[in-house]
Short mmCIF file of C-alpha atoms in Angstrom, two decimals:
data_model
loop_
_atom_site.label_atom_id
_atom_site.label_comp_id
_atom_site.label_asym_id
_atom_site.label_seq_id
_atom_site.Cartn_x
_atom_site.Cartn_y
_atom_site.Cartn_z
CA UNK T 184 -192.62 -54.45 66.84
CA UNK T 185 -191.08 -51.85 69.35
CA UNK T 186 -189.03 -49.21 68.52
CA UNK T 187 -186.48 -50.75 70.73
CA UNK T 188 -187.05 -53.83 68.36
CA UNK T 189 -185.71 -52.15 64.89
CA UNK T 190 -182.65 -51.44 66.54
CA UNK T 191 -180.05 -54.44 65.22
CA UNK T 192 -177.03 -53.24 64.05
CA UNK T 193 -177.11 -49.72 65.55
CA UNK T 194 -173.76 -48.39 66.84
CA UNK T 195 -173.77 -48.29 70.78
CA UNK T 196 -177.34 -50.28 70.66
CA UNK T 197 -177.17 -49.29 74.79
CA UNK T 198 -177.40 -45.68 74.57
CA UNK T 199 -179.27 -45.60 71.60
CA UNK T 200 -182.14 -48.10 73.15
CA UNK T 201 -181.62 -45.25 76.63
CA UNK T 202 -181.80 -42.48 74.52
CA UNK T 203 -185.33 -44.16 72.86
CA UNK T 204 -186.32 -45.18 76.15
CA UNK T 205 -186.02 -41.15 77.71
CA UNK T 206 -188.15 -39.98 73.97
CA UNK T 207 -190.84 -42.18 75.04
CA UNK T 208 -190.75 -41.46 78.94
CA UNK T 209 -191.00 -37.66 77.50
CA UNK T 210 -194.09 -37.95 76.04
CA UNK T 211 -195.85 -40.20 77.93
CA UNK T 212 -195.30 -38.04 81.14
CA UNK T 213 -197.13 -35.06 78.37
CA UNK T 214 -200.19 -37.32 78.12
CA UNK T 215 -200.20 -38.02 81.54
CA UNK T 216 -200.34 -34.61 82.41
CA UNK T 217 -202.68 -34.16 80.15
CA UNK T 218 -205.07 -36.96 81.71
CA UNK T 219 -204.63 -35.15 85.15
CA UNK T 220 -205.49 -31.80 83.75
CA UNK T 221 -208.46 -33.57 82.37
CA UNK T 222 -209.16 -35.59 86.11
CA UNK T 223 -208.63 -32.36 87.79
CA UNK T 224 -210.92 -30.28 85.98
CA UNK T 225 -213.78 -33.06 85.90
CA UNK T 226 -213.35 -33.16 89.65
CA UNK T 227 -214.19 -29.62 90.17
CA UNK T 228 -216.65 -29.47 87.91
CA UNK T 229 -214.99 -27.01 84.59
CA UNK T 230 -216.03 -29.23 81.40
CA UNK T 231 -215.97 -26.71 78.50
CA UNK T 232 -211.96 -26.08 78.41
CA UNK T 233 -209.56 -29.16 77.52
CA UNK T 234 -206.21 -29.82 79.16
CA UNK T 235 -204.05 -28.33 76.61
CA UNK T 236 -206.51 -25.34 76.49
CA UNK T 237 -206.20 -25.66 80.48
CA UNK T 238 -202.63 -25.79 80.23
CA UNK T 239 -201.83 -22.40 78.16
CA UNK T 240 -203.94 -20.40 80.45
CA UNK T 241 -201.72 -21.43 83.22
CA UNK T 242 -198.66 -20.42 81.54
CA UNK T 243 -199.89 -17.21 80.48
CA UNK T 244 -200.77 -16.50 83.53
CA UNK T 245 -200.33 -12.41 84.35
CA UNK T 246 -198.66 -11.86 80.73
CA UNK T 247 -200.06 -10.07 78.25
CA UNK T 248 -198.87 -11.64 74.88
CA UNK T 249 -199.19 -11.92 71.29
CA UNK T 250 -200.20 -15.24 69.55
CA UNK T 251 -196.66 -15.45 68.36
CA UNK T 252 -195.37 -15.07 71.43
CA UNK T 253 -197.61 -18.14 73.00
CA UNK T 254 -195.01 -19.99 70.92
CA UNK T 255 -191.59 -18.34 71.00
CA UNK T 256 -191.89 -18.34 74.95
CA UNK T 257 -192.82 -21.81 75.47
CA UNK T 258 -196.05 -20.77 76.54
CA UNK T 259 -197.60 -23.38 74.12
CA UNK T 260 -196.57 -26.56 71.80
CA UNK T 261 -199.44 -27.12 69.44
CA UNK T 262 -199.92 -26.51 65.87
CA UNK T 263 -203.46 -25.31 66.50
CA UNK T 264 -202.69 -22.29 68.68
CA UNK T 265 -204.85 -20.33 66.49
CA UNK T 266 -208.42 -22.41 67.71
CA UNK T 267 -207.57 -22.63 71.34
CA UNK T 268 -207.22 -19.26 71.17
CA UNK T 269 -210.40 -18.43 69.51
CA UNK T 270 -212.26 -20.79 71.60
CA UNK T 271 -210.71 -19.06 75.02
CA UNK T 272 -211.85 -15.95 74.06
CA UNK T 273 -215.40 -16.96 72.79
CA UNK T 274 -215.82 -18.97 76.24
CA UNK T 275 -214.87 -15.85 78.37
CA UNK T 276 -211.64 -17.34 79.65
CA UNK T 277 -208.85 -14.99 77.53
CA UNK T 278 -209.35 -11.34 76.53
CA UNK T 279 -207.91 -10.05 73.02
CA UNK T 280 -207.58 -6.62 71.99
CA UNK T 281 -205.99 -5.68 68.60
CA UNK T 282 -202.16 -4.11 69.35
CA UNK T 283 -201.83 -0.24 68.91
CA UNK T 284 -198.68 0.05 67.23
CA UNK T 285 -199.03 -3.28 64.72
CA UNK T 286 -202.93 -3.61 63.50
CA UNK T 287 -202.09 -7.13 62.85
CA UNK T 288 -201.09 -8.34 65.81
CA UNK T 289 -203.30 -9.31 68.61
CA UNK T 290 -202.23 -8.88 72.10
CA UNK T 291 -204.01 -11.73 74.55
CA UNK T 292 -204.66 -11.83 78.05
CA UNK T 293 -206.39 -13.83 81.28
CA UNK T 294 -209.89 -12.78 82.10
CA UNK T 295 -210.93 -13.44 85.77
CA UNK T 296 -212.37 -16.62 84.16
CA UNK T 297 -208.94 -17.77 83.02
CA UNK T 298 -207.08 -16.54 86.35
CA UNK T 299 -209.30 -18.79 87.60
CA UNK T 300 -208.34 -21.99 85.56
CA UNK T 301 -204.95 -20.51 86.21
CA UNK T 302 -205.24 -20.84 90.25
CA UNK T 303 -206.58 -24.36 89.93
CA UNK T 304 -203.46 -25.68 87.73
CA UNK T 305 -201.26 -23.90 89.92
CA UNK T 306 -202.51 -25.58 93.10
CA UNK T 307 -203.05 -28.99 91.44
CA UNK T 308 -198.81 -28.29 90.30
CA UNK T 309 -198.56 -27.25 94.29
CA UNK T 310 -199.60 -30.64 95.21
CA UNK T 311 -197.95 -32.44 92.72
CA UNK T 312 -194.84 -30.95 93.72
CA UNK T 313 -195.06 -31.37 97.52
CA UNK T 314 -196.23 -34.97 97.18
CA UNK T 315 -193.37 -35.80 94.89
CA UNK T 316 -190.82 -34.32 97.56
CA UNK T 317 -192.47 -35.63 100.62
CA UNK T 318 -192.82 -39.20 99.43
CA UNK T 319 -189.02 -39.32 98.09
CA UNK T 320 -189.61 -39.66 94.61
CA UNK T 321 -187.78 -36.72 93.52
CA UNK T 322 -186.21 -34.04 95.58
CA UNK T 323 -184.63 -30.76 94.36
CA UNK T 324 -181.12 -32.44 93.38
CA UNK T 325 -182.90 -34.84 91.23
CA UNK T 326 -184.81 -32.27 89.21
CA UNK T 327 -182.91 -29.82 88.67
CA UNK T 328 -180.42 -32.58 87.42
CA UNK T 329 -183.30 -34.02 84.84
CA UNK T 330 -183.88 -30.10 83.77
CA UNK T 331 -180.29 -29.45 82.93
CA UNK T 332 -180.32 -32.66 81.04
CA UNK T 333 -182.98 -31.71 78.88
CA UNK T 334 -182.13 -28.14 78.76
CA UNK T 335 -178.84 -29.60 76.95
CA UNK T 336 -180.93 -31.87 74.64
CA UNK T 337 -183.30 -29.22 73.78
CA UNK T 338 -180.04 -26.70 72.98
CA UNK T 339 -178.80 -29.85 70.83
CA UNK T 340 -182.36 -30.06 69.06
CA UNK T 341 -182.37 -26.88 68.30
CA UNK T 342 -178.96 -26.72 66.43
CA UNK T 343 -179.87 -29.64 64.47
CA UNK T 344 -183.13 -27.62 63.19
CA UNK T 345 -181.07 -24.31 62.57
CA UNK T 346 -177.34 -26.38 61.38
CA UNK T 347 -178.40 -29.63 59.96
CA UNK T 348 -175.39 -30.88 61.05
#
């Protein structure tokens, strides 16, 4: 039974089954990325990291952060952020050095290892991007139209969490 299925007697079963609809799209267009990080790094030949491992050295990038921040900036949407840290640093890819002012906290950042997974996310995003332009599948109207959407559902999300209605 679909989700779509269980949804007799639901008020406005149209934008409810839409809304459903745009949850799933959502995540399957995460594991899809997720494949392609995977096909992207088997092509050129990097088997030790994972995509989501893949995918947080990308978006740290030239930052310097703390493992807090990782989450708090978006930078990473795991629960495990803890491991894929550890394992980053043990394979050479992030460097961590303990902060100065808080003992605690430790401060992370690329290696040359991880600028390099870094450069070969970017370019595979590069290509992604001009394809998707240059074969009319979405063009710059269309996405920032999708991001504002789910800028506004994310905003909404987040005063459910912190309201509860």
């Amino acid at each position: 039974m679909s989700v779509h299925e269980r949804l007799t007697g639901a008020p406005d079963r149209g934008f409810m089954s839409e809304y459903l609809e745009s949850l799933s799209l959502v995540e399957r267009l995460h594991r899809l990325l997720l494949d392609v990080l995977k096909d992207e790094f088997e092509r050129v030949g990097v088997l030790e990291i994972n995509p989501v491992q893949a995918l947080l050295l990308f978006n740290v990038g030239d930052h310097e952060v703390t493992a807090g921040e990782l989450k708090s900036r978006g930078y990473y949407q795991g629960s495990n952020v803890s491991y894929n840290l550890k394992k980053l640093v043990e394979m050479g890819y992030m460097h961590h050095q303990r902060c100065g002012i808080d003992r605690r906290a430790v401060r992370v950042r690329l290696t040359a290892k991880g600028r390099a997974v870094h450069d070969v996310v970017r370019k595979l995003f590069e290509r992604h991007a001009e394809g998707l332009q240059s074969r009319g599948v979405l063009g710059a109207d269309g996405i920032e139209t999708i991001n504002s959407s789910l800028r506004r559902v994310e905003r909404y999300w987040t005063d459910q969490i912190r309201y509860i209605y």
